[in-house]
PDB file of C-alpha atoms and ligand atoms in Angstrom:
ATOM      1  CA  MET I   1       0.132  -0.205   0.058  1.00 57.00           C
ATOM      2  CA  LEU I   2       2.246   2.856  -1.094  1.00 62.00           C
ATOM      3  CA  GLY I   3      -0.700   5.443  -2.714  1.00 92.00           C
ATOM      4  CA  LEU I   4       0.560   8.420  -0.482  1.00 98.00           C
ATOM      5  CA  GLN I   5       3.996   8.373  -1.618  1.00 97.00           C
ATOM      6  CA  GLY I   6       5.248  12.342  -1.912  1.00 97.00           C
ATOM      7  CA  LYS I   7       2.543  13.213   0.539  1.00 98.00           C
ATOM      8  CA  THR I   8       3.326  14.923   3.749  1.00 98.00           C
ATOM      9  CA  ALA I   9       0.520  14.100   6.616  1.00 99.00           C
ATOM     10  CA  LEU I  10       0.146  16.012  10.070  1.00 99.00           C
ATOM     11  CA  VAL I  11      -1.917  13.638  12.332  1.00 99.00           C
ATOM     12  CA  SER I  12      -3.027  15.349  16.036  1.00 99.00           C
ATOM     13  CA  GLY I  13      -3.099  13.491  19.204  1.00 98.00           C
ATOM     14  CA  ALA I  14      -0.992  10.351  17.483  1.00 98.00           C
ATOM     15  CA  ALA I  15       1.275   9.133  19.917  1.00 98.00           C
ATOM     16  CA  ASP I  16      -1.333   6.585  21.348  1.00 98.00           C
ATOM     17  CA  GLY I  17      -4.670   5.414  20.548  1.00 98.00           C
ATOM     18  CA  LEU I  18      -6.590   5.831  16.944  1.00 98.00           C
ATOM     19  CA  GLY I  19      -4.136   8.585  16.390  1.00 98.00           C
ATOM     20  CA  GLU I  20      -0.960   6.639  16.559  1.00 98.00           C
ATOM     21  CA  ALA I  21      -2.562   3.822  14.111  1.00 98.00           C
ATOM     22  CA  ILE I  22      -3.613   6.451  11.654  1.00 98.00           C
ATOM     23  CA  ALA I  23      -0.207   7.901  11.660  1.00 99.00           C
ATOM     24  CA  ALA I  24       1.388   4.170  11.233  1.00 98.00           C
ATOM     25  CA  ARG I  25      -1.003   3.355   8.614  1.00 98.00           C
ATOM     26  CA  LEU I  26      -0.483   6.551   6.371  1.00 98.00           C
ATOM     27  CA  ALA I  27       3.495   6.142   6.706  1.00 98.00           C
ATOM     28  CA  ALA I  28       3.132   2.318   5.605  1.00 98.00           C
ATOM     29  CA  ASP I  29       0.858   3.869   2.629  1.00 98.00           C
ATOM     30  CA  GLY I  30       4.323   5.746   1.751  1.00 97.00           C
ATOM     31  CA  ALA I  31       3.596   9.282   3.443  1.00 98.00           C
ATOM     32  CA  ARG I  32       5.726  11.535   5.254  1.00 98.00           C
ATOM     33  CA  VAL I  33       4.199  11.811   8.923  1.00 98.00           C
ATOM     34  CA  ALA I  34       4.381  13.960  11.605  1.00 98.00           C
ATOM     35  CA  VAL I  35       2.661  13.666  14.950  1.00 98.00           C
ATOM     36  CA  LEU I  36       1.800  16.353  17.394  1.00 98.00           C
ATOM     37  CA  ASP I  37       1.400  14.842  20.861  1.00 98.00           C
ATOM     38  CA  ARG I  38       1.368  16.110  24.682  1.00 98.00           C
ATOM     39  CA  SER I  39       2.595  13.188  26.673  1.00 98.00           C
ATOM     40  CA  ALA I  40       6.341  12.751  26.463  1.00 98.00           C
ATOM     41  CA  GLU I  41       5.730   9.399  27.808  1.00 98.00           C
ATOM     42  CA  ALA I  42       3.444   8.458  24.905  1.00 98.00           C
ATOM     43  CA  ILE I  43       5.913   9.982  22.506  1.00 98.00           C
ATOM     44  CA  ALA I  44       8.766   7.957  23.923  1.00 98.00           C
ATOM     45  CA  LEU I  45       6.985   4.674  23.550  1.00 98.00           C
ATOM     46  CA  SER I  46       5.376   5.316  19.954  1.00 98.00           C
ATOM     47  CA  LYS I  47       8.961   6.317  18.683  1.00 98.00           C
ATOM     48  CA  ALA I  48      10.108   2.910  19.703  1.00 98.00           C
ATOM     49  CA  ARG I  49       7.551   1.121  17.893  1.00 98.00           C
ATOM     50  CA  PRO I  50       8.540  -0.207  14.443  1.00 98.00           C
ATOM     51  CA  ALA I  51       5.323   0.864  12.576  1.00 98.00           C
ATOM     52  CA  MET I  52       6.198   4.497  13.655  1.00 98.00           C
ATOM     53  CA  GLU I  53       9.689   4.522  12.234  1.00 98.00           C
ATOM     54  CA  GLY I  54      10.864   7.718  10.370  1.00 97.00           C
ATOM     55  CA  VAL I  55       7.551   9.275  12.160  1.00 98.00           C
ATOM     56  CA  HIS I  56       8.324  12.814  13.494  1.00 98.00           C
ATOM     57  CA  PHE I  57       7.510  13.461  16.526  1.00 98.00           C
ATOM     58  CA  GLU I  58       6.767  17.342  17.957  1.00 98.00           C
ATOM     59  CA  GLN I  59       5.637  17.464  21.742  1.00 98.00           C
ATOM     60  CA  VAL I  60       3.113  20.172  22.155  1.00 98.00           C
ATOM     61  CA  ASP I  61      -0.146  20.907  24.098  1.00 98.00           C
ATOM     62  CA  LEU I  62      -2.791  21.311  21.560  1.00 98.00           C
ATOM     63  CA  THR I  63      -5.194  23.314  24.034  1.00 98.00           C
ATOM     64  CA  ASP I  64      -2.428  26.028  23.903  1.00 98.00           C
ATOM     65  CA  ALA I  65      -2.350  28.450  20.797  1.00 98.00           C
ATOM     66  CA  ASP I  66       0.961  29.386  21.499  1.00 98.00           C
ATOM     67  CA  ASP I  67       2.465  26.074  21.926  1.00 98.00           C
ATOM     68  CA  ILE I  68       0.504  25.107  18.644  1.00 98.00           C
ATOM     69  CA  ALA I  69       2.278  27.951  16.601  1.00 98.00           C
ATOM     70  CA  ALA I  70       5.956  26.963  17.897  1.00 98.00           C
ATOM     71  CA  ALA I  71       5.344  23.266  17.067  1.00 98.00           C
ATOM     72  CA  LEU I  72       4.175  24.262  13.754  1.00 98.00           C
ATOM     73  CA  ALA I  73       7.118  26.525  12.866  1.00 98.00           C
ATOM     74  CA  ARG I  74       9.539  23.925  14.262  1.00 98.00           C
ATOM     75  CA  LEU I  75       7.812  21.343  11.409  1.00 98.00           C
ATOM     76  CA  ALA I  76       7.931  24.040   8.639  1.00 97.00           C
ATOM     77  CA  ASP I  77      11.773  24.795   9.908  1.00 97.00           C
ATOM     78  CA  ALA I  78      12.294  21.451   9.322  1.00 96.00           C
ATOM     79  CA  GLY I  79      11.160  21.701   5.815  1.00 96.00           C
ATOM     80  CA  LEU I  80       7.618  19.800   6.249  1.00 98.00           C
ATOM     81  CA  ALA I  81       4.747  21.284   4.513  1.00 98.00           C
ATOM     82  CA  PHE I  82       1.294  19.210   4.373  1.00 98.00           C
ATOM     83  CA  ASP I  83      -0.962  17.875   2.243  1.00 98.00           C
ATOM     84  CA  ILE I  84      -2.936  15.904   4.615  1.00 99.00           C
ATOM     85  CA  LEU I  85      -4.354  17.137   8.276  1.00 99.00           C
ATOM     86  CA  VAL I  86      -5.633  14.458  10.436  1.00 99.00           C
ATOM     87  CA  ASN I  87      -7.424  16.366  13.413  1.00 99.00           C
ATOM     88  CA  ASN I  88      -7.745  13.216  15.845  1.00 98.00           C
ATOM     89  CA  ALA I  89      -6.923  14.569  19.047  1.00 98.00           C
ATOM     90  CA  GLY I  90      -9.920  14.694  20.950  1.00 98.00           C
ATOM     91  CA  GLY I  91     -12.043  12.689  23.639  1.00 97.00           C
ATOM     92  CA  SER I  92     -14.405  13.344  26.774  1.00 97.00           C
ATOM     93  CA  LEU I  93     -11.442  13.892  29.118  1.00 97.00           C
ATOM     94  CA  HIS I  94     -13.233  11.371  31.601  1.00 96.00           C
ATOM     95  CA  THR I  95     -15.766  14.475  32.254  1.00 98.00           C
ATOM     96  CA  PRO I  96     -19.194  13.375  33.861  1.00 97.00           C
ATOM     97  CA  ARG I  97     -21.916  11.564  31.584  1.00 97.00           C
ATOM     98  CA  ALA I  98     -24.846  13.413  33.419  1.00 97.00           C
ATOM     99  CA  PHE I  99     -25.494  16.667  31.933  1.00 98.00           C
ATOM    100  CA  VAL I 100     -26.117  18.536  35.233  1.00 98.00           C
ATOM    101  CA  GLU I 101     -22.854  17.381  36.817  1.00 98.00           C
ATOM    102  CA  GLU I 102     -20.759  18.800  33.827  1.00 98.00           C
ATOM    103  CA  THR I 103     -19.300  22.349  34.945  1.00 98.00           C
ATOM    104  CA  ASP I 104     -18.427  25.282  32.753  1.00 98.00           C
ATOM    105  CA  GLU I 105     -14.755  23.948  33.042  1.00 98.00           C
ATOM    106  CA  ASP I 106     -15.638  20.390  31.788  1.00 98.00           C
ATOM    107  CA  TRP I 107     -17.405  22.042  28.732  1.00 98.00           C
ATOM    108  CA  GLU I 108     -14.397  24.604  28.017  1.00 98.00           C
ATOM    109  CA  ARG I 109     -11.849  21.660  28.042  1.00 98.00           C
ATOM    110  CA  VAL I 110     -13.781  19.586  26.006  1.00 98.00           C
ATOM    111  CA  MET I 111     -14.363  22.508  23.270  1.00 98.00           C
ATOM    112  CA  ASN I 112     -11.042  23.297  23.433  1.00 98.00           C
ATOM    113  CA  LEU I 113      -9.592  19.746  22.476  1.00 98.00           C
ATOM    114  CA  ASN I 114     -11.913  18.822  20.366  1.00 98.00           C
ATOM    115  CA  VAL I 115     -12.820  21.766  18.401  1.00 99.00           C
ATOM    116  CA  THR I 116     -10.596  24.593  19.021  1.00 98.00           C
ATOM    117  CA  ALA I 117      -7.382  22.502  18.499  1.00 98.00           C
ATOM    118  CA  ALA I 118      -8.672  21.433  15.024  1.00 99.00           C
ATOM    119  CA  VAL I 119      -9.580  25.043  14.275  1.00 98.00           C
ATOM    120  CA  ARG I 120      -6.241  26.122  15.100  1.00 98.00           C
ATOM    121  CA  LEU I 121      -4.607  23.545  12.915  1.00 98.00           C
ATOM    122  CA  ILE I 122      -6.754  23.793  10.089  1.00 98.00           C
ATOM    123  CA  ARG I 123      -6.435  27.803   9.823  1.00 98.00           C
ATOM    124  CA  ALA I 124      -2.535  27.424   9.994  1.00 98.00           C
ATOM    125  CA  ILE I 125      -2.049  24.300   7.078  1.00 98.00           C
ATOM    126  CA  VAL I 126      -5.181  25.494   4.793  1.00 98.00           C
ATOM    127  CA  PRO I 127      -2.995  28.407   3.463  1.00 98.00           C
ATOM    128  CA  GLY I 128      -0.114  26.030   2.116  1.00 98.00           C
ATOM    129  CA  MET I 129      -2.911  23.419   0.652  1.00 98.00           C
ATOM    130  CA  VAL I 130      -4.612  26.481  -0.817  1.00 98.00           C
ATOM    131  CA  ALA I 131      -1.362  27.646  -2.320  1.00 98.00           C
ATOM    132  CA  SER I 132      -0.767  23.807  -4.105  1.00 98.00           C
ATOM    133  CA  GLY I 133      -4.217  23.638  -5.153  1.00 98.00           C
ATOM    134  CA  TYR I 134      -4.137  20.042  -3.258  1.00 98.00           C
ATOM    135  CA  GLY I 135      -5.207  19.104   0.381  1.00 98.00           C
ATOM    136  CA  ARG I 136      -7.214  16.295   2.486  1.00 98.00           C
ATOM    137  CA  ILE I 137      -8.497  17.291   5.634  1.00 99.00           C
ATOM    138  CA  ILE I 138      -9.916  14.550   7.644  1.00 99.00           C
ATOM    139  CA  ASN I 139     -11.522  15.311  10.993  1.00 99.00           C
ATOM    140  CA  LEU I 140     -12.250  12.644  13.567  1.00 98.00           C
ATOM    141  CA  GLY I 141     -16.102  12.816  14.612  1.00 98.00           C
ATOM    142  CA  SER I 142     -17.951  10.516  16.622  1.00 98.00           C
ATOM    143  CA  LYS I 143     -21.115   7.814  16.850  1.00 97.00           C
ATOM    144  CA  ALA I 144     -21.646  10.180  19.913  1.00 97.00           C
ATOM    145  CA  GLY I 145     -21.738  13.533  17.486  1.00 98.00           C
ATOM    146  CA  ARG I 146     -24.150  11.837  15.221  1.00 96.00           C
ATOM    147  CA  TYR I 147     -26.442  10.085  17.306  1.00 95.00           C
ATOM    148  CA  GLY I 148     -25.417  10.637  20.966  1.00 96.00           C
ATOM    149  CA  SER I 149     -23.312   8.629  23.578  1.00 95.00           C
ATOM    150  CA  LEU I 150     -24.151   5.353  25.703  1.00 91.00           C
ATOM    151  CA  PHE I 151     -21.307   6.658  28.162  1.00 92.00           C
ATOM    152  CA  THR I 152     -20.189  10.200  27.600  1.00 96.00           C
ATOM    153  CA  GLY I 153     -21.611  13.332  28.376  1.00 98.00           C
ATOM    154  CA  ALA I 154     -23.413  16.414  26.350  1.00 98.00           C
ATOM    155  CA  ASN I 155     -20.154  18.195  26.128  1.00 98.00           C
ATOM    156  CA  TYR I 156     -18.194  15.579  23.955  1.00 98.00           C
ATOM    157  CA  VAL I 157     -21.459  14.838  21.945  1.00 98.00           C
ATOM    158  CA  ALA I 158     -21.742  18.786  21.295  1.00 98.00           C
ATOM    159  CA  ALA I 159     -18.057  19.290  20.519  1.00 98.00           C
ATOM    160  CA  LYS I 160     -17.969  15.972  17.890  1.00 98.00           C
ATOM    161  CA  GLY I 161     -21.228  17.521  16.349  1.00 98.00           C
ATOM    162  CA  ALA I 162     -19.407  21.038  16.137  1.00 98.00           C
ATOM    163  CA  VAL I 163     -16.262  19.149  14.340  1.00 99.00           C
ATOM    164  CA  GLN I 164     -19.031  17.389  11.957  1.00 98.00           C
ATOM    165  CA  SER I 165     -20.585  20.500  10.870  1.00 98.00           C
ATOM    166  CA  MET I 166     -17.306  22.706  10.489  1.00 98.00           C
ATOM    167  CA  THR I 167     -16.308  19.395   8.247  1.00 99.00           C
ATOM    168  CA  LEU I 168     -19.373  20.493   5.775  1.00 98.00           C
ATOM    169  CA  GLN I 169     -18.724  24.208   5.707  1.00 98.00           C
ATOM    170  CA  LEU I 170     -15.203  23.610   5.192  1.00 98.00           C
ATOM    171  CA  ALA I 171     -15.886  21.066   2.334  1.00 98.00           C
ATOM    172  CA  GLN I 172     -17.937  23.564   0.678  1.00 98.00           C
ATOM    173  CA  GLU I 173     -15.339  26.479   1.218  1.00 98.00           C
ATOM    174  CA  PHE I 174     -12.232  25.264   0.305  1.00 98.00           C
ATOM    175  CA  GLY I 175     -13.671  22.603  -2.688  1.00 98.00           C
ATOM    176  CA  PRO I 176     -12.718  25.023  -5.100  1.00 98.00           C
ATOM    177  CA  GLN I 177      -9.179  25.007  -4.323  1.00 98.00           C
ATOM    178  CA  GLY I 178      -8.610  21.396  -4.664  1.00 98.00           C
ATOM    179  CA  ILE I 179      -8.940  20.474  -0.943  1.00 98.00           C
ATOM    180  CA  THR I 180     -11.465  17.908   0.287  1.00 98.00           C
ATOM    181  CA  CYS I 181     -12.612  17.916   4.121  1.00 99.00           C
ATOM    182  CA  ASN I 182     -14.203  14.738   5.311  1.00 99.00           C
ATOM    183  CA  ALA I 183     -14.830  13.636   9.105  1.00 98.00           C
ATOM    184  CA  ILE I 184     -14.903  10.069  10.290  1.00 98.00           C
ATOM    185  CA  CYS I 185     -17.268   9.071  12.933  1.00 98.00           C
ATOM    186  CA  PRO I 186     -16.083   5.818  14.631  1.00 98.00           C
ATOM    187  CA  GLY I 187     -18.081   3.343  17.443  1.00 97.00           C
ATOM    188  CA  ALA I 188     -16.655   2.447  20.493  1.00 94.00           C
ATOM    189  CA  ILE I 189     -13.050   1.448  19.753  1.00 97.00           C
ATOM    190  CA  LEU I 190     -11.793  -0.836  22.447  1.00 93.00           C
ATOM    191  CA  THR I 191      -8.526   1.230  23.367  1.00 94.00           C
ATOM    192  CA  PRO I 192      -7.300   0.335  26.839  1.00 92.00           C
ATOM    193  CA  ARG I 193      -8.638   3.788  27.838  1.00 93.00           C
ATOM    194  CA  VAL I 194     -12.010   3.075  26.480  1.00 94.00           C
ATOM    195  CA  GLU I 195     -12.385  -0.279  27.664  1.00 94.00           C
ATOM    196  CA  ARG I 196     -11.732   1.150  31.385  1.00 93.00           C
ATOM    197  CA  LEU I 197     -14.361   4.054  30.695  1.00 94.00           C
ATOM    198  CA  LEU I 198     -16.873   1.346  29.849  1.00 93.00           C
ATOM    199  CA  ASN I 199     -16.381  -0.873  32.664  1.00 93.00           C
ATOM    200  CA  GLU I 200     -16.819   1.851  34.914  1.00 94.00           C
ATOM    201  CA  ARG I 201     -20.101   3.403  33.077  1.00 94.00           C
ATOM    202  CA  GLN I 202     -21.432   0.040  32.146  1.00 94.00           C
ATOM    203  CA  THR I 203     -22.725  -3.070  33.383  1.00 95.00           C
ATOM    204  CA  PRO I 204     -21.573  -6.207  31.827  1.00 96.00           C
ATOM    205  CA  GLU I 205     -25.550  -6.747  31.094  1.00 97.00           C
ATOM    206  CA  GLU I 206     -25.538  -3.378  29.414  1.00 95.00           C
ATOM    207  CA  ARG I 207     -22.001  -3.963  27.516  1.00 95.00           C
ATOM    208  CA  ALA I 208     -23.701  -7.373  26.325  1.00 96.00           C
ATOM    209  CA  ARG I 209     -26.602  -5.553  24.772  1.00 95.00           C
ATOM    210  CA  VAL I 210     -24.613  -2.721  23.206  1.00 94.00           C
ATOM    211  CA  LEU I 211     -22.840  -5.674  21.430  1.00 95.00           C
ATOM    212  CA  GLU I 212     -25.675  -7.411  20.357  1.00 95.00           C
ATOM    213  CA  SER I 213     -27.155  -4.034  18.884  1.00 93.00           C
ATOM    214  CA  ILE I 214     -24.229  -3.760  16.730  1.00 95.00           C
ATOM    215  CA  PRO I 215     -24.943  -5.756  12.829  1.00 96.00           C
ATOM    216  CA  VAL I 216     -21.243  -6.829  12.527  1.00 97.00           C
ATOM    217  CA  ARG I 217     -21.280  -8.093  16.292  1.00 97.00           C
ATOM    218  CA  ARG I 218     -17.620  -6.773  17.268  1.00 97.00           C
ATOM    219  CA  HIS I 219     -16.618  -3.459  18.338  1.00 96.00           C
ATOM    220  CA  GLY I 220     -14.071  -1.351  15.966  1.00 96.00           C
ATOM    221  CA  THR I 221     -10.319  -1.319  16.156  1.00 97.00           C
ATOM    222  CA  VAL I 222      -8.159   1.071  15.602  1.00 98.00           C
ATOM    223  CA  GLU I 223      -6.744  -0.093  12.134  1.00 98.00           C
ATOM    224  CA  ASP I 224     -10.479   0.118  10.993  1.00 98.00           C
ATOM    225  CA  VAL I 225     -10.339   3.564  11.623  1.00 98.00           C
ATOM    226  CA  ALA I 226      -7.166   4.270  10.297  1.00 98.00           C
ATOM    227  CA  ALA I 227      -8.108   2.277   7.210  1.00 98.00           C
ATOM    228  CA  ALA I 228     -10.755   4.501   6.706  1.00 98.00           C
ATOM    229  CA  VAL I 229      -8.929   7.859   7.240  1.00 98.00           C
ATOM    230  CA  ALA I 230      -6.139   6.130   4.743  1.00 98.00           C
ATOM    231  CA  PHE I 231      -8.878   6.085   2.251  1.00 98.00           C
ATOM    232  CA  PHE I 232     -10.219   9.804   2.530  1.00 98.00           C
ATOM    233  CA  ALA I 233      -6.260  10.762   2.431  1.00 98.00           C
ATOM    234  CA  SER I 234      -5.831   9.202  -0.888  1.00 97.00           C
ATOM    235  CA  ASP I 235      -6.190  10.324  -4.660  1.00 96.00           C
ATOM    236  CA  ASP I 236      -9.033   7.643  -4.887  1.00 96.00           C
ATOM    237  CA  ALA I 237     -11.416   9.723  -2.580  1.00 97.00           C
ATOM    238  CA  GLY I 238     -10.537  13.104  -4.760  1.00 97.00           C
ATOM    239  CA  PHE I 239     -14.597  13.208  -5.654  1.00 98.00           C
ATOM    240  CA  ILE I 240     -15.613  12.665  -1.686  1.00 98.00           C
ATOM    241  CA  THR I 241     -15.694  15.696   0.368  1.00 98.00           C
ATOM    242  CA  GLY I 242     -18.310  16.708   2.966  1.00 98.00           C
ATOM    243  CA  GLN I 243     -18.718  13.282   3.975  1.00 98.00           C
ATOM    244  CA  LEU I 244     -19.384  11.992   7.636  1.00 98.00           C
ATOM    245  CA  LEU I 245     -18.452   8.386   7.544  1.00 98.00           C
ATOM    246  CA  ASP I 246     -19.857   6.096  10.285  1.00 97.00           C
ATOM    247  CA  VAL I 247     -17.407   3.565  11.266  1.00 98.00           C
ATOM    248  CA  ASN I 248     -19.193   1.222  13.867  1.00 97.00           C
ATOM    249  CA  GLY I 249     -20.338  -1.904  12.323  1.00 97.00           C
ATOM    250  CA  GLY I 250     -23.889  -0.482  11.609  1.00 96.00           C
ATOM    251  CA  GLN I 251     -24.339   0.278  14.863  1.00 94.00           C
ATOM    252  CA  GLY I 252     -25.835   3.739  14.441  1.00 79.00           C
ATOM    253  CA  MET I 253     -28.376   2.454  11.606  1.00 77.00           C
ATOM    254  CA  ALA I 254     -29.550  -0.134  14.176  1.00 58.00           C
ATOM    255  CA  SER I 255     -30.561   2.231  17.229  1.00 48.00           C
TER     256      SER I 255
HETATM  257  N1  NAD R   1     -11.844   5.671  21.460  1.00 84.20           N
HETATM  258  C1  NAD R   1     -12.931   5.591  20.612  1.00 84.20           C
HETATM  259  O1  NAD R   1     -13.781   4.622  21.015  1.00 84.20           O
HETATM  260  C2  NAD R   1     -13.477   6.927  20.003  1.00 84.20           C
HETATM  261  C3  NAD R   1     -14.590   6.563  19.349  1.00 84.20           C
HETATM  262  C4  NAD R   1     -15.153   7.724  18.586  1.00 84.20           C
HETATM  263  C5  NAD R   1     -14.097   8.975  18.308  1.00 84.20           C
HETATM  264  N2  NAD R   1     -13.122   8.848  18.843  1.00 84.20           N
HETATM  265  C6  NAD R   1     -12.316  10.324  18.795  1.00 84.20           C
HETATM  266  O2  NAD R   1     -10.854   9.832  18.430  1.00 84.20           O
HETATM  267  C7  NAD R   1      -9.893  10.593  18.654  1.00 84.20           C
HETATM  268  C8  NAD R   1      -8.986   9.633  19.252  1.00 84.20           C
HETATM  269  O3  NAD R   1      -9.253   9.002  20.505  1.00 84.20           O
HETATM  270  P1  NAD R   1      -8.636   8.189  21.286  1.00 84.20           P
HETATM  271  O4  NAD R   1      -9.347   7.043  22.156  1.00 84.20           O
HETATM  272  O5  NAD R   1      -7.594   7.291  20.619  1.00 84.20           O
HETATM  273  O6  NAD R   1      -7.502   9.301  22.231  1.00 84.20           O
HETATM  274  P2  NAD R   1      -6.817   9.207  23.563  1.00 84.20           P
HETATM  275  O7  NAD R   1      -7.546   9.647  24.635  1.00 84.20           O
HETATM  276  O8  NAD R   1      -6.435   7.745  23.722  1.00 84.20           O
HETATM  277  O9  NAD R   1      -5.663  10.292  23.382  1.00 84.20           O
HETATM  278  C9  NAD R   1      -4.615   9.995  22.172  1.00 84.20           C
HETATM  279  C10 NAD R   1      -3.475  10.904  22.444  1.00 84.20           C
HETATM  280  O10 NAD R   1      -3.916  12.113  22.278  1.00 84.20           O
HETATM  281  C11 NAD R   1      -3.053  13.151  23.161  1.00 84.20           C
HETATM  282  N3  NAD R   1      -3.559  14.165  23.582  1.00 84.20           N
HETATM  283  C12 NAD R   1      -4.268  14.428  24.777  1.00 84.20           C
HETATM  284  N4  NAD R   1      -4.763  15.685  25.262  1.00 84.20           N
HETATM  285  C13 NAD R   1      -3.957  16.407  24.281  1.00 84.20           C
HETATM  286  C14 NAD R   1      -3.348  17.507  24.252  1.00 84.20           C
HETATM  287  N5  NAD R   1      -3.993  18.825  24.824  1.00 84.20           N
HETATM  288  N6  NAD R   1      -2.393  18.203  23.288  1.00 84.20           N
HETATM  289  C15 NAD R   1      -1.789  17.182  22.639  1.00 84.20           C
HETATM  290  N7  NAD R   1      -2.214  15.830  22.531  1.00 84.20           N
HETATM  291  C16 NAD R   1      -3.021  15.194  23.542  1.00 84.20           C
HETATM  292  C17 NAD R   1      -2.702  11.767  24.315  1.00 84.20           C
HETATM  293  O11 NAD R   1      -1.115  12.435  24.629  1.00 84.20           O
HETATM  294  C18 NAD R   1      -2.597  10.719  23.228  1.00 84.20           C
HETATM  295  O12 NAD R   1      -1.013   9.918  22.873  1.00 84.20           O
HETATM  296  C19 NAD R   1     -10.727  11.468  19.486  1.00 84.20           C
HETATM  297  O13 NAD R   1     -10.813  12.687  18.645  1.00 84.20           O
HETATM  298  C20 NAD R   1     -12.003  10.853  19.785  1.00 84.20           C
HETATM  299  O14 NAD R   1     -12.706  11.645  20.374  1.00 84.20           O
HETATM  300  C21 NAD R   1     -12.647   7.777  19.660  1.00 84.20           C
END
C-alpha cells in the first residue's frame, strides 16, 4: 500500500490510540508523517514502535495556541509542508456523563481539545494547501456526535457535532481550491482507555446488549479507523468531500 508516496501528513494527538494507528497506516501507505502529542511518555513509547519508524514527533499541548504555533514553526523549519491534516486529538477527558454534573470547565476543556485545536490547525495548514491547490482534511467526529452517546456527556457530543458540521462548511469553502474535507465517526473503539471507561459506566449486561445491537457483532479496532482515514487521504477519494463516514459496524443504523 504505497498510494501516499510523495505526500506529507500531520496527525494530531497521535502518540497513542487511534491517532497512532492512523499515523502508522499513513506512513505504511508511503506518506511522510508528523505527529503532535502532549505526552512525553507516550511519544517515547511510540517512537520505539517499528510501525512508527521515520515518523517525526513534536511535543505540544494542543489546547495552547502559542504551543501550537511554536510546534508548527518547528515543523516548517524542518521543511515539512502538509498535504494531509488529520485532526484526531480529542476525547471526553473523563468528564461526567450526567449533564447537570458537567461544569463550565468540563465544557471548556472538551471544546478546546476537540474543536478549537482543530480550528487552529486547519487555519494554520490550509493556506499551504490552497497555495499548492491540493489538500485532504480529515476530522475525527464520533458516533456520539451523530446519535448521542451511551457513555459520555453532552459536552463531548456537542463538541463532535461541531467538528462534524464544521467539516461540511470547510468542504464547501475549500473544495474549489482542490481541498477535500471529510470526517470519520467511529463507534466505541476498545483502546485500553475506552475499555476502562466502559467498565466504569456500563454493567456487563449493558455491555452485552450494546454488542448485540452492533450488526457486525464486534467493536471497532484502531486499524478499522486508520483504514477509513487512509482512504479519505488518498487520491482515490478526490471526488468525495463533506462526508461524515460512520465506522461503527452498523451500530448507528440499528439504534
Ligand atoms: N476511542 C474511541 O472509542 C473513539 C470513538 C469515537 C471517536 N473517537 C475520537 O478519536 C480521537 C482519538 O481518540 P483516542 O481514544 O485514541 O484518544 P486518546 O484519549 O487515547 O488520546 C490519544 C492521544 O492524544 C494525546 N492528547 C491528549 N490531550 C492532548 C493535548 N492537549 N495536546 C496534545 N495531545 C493530547 C494523548 O497524549 C494521546 O497520546 C478523538 O478525537 C476521539 O474523540 C474515539
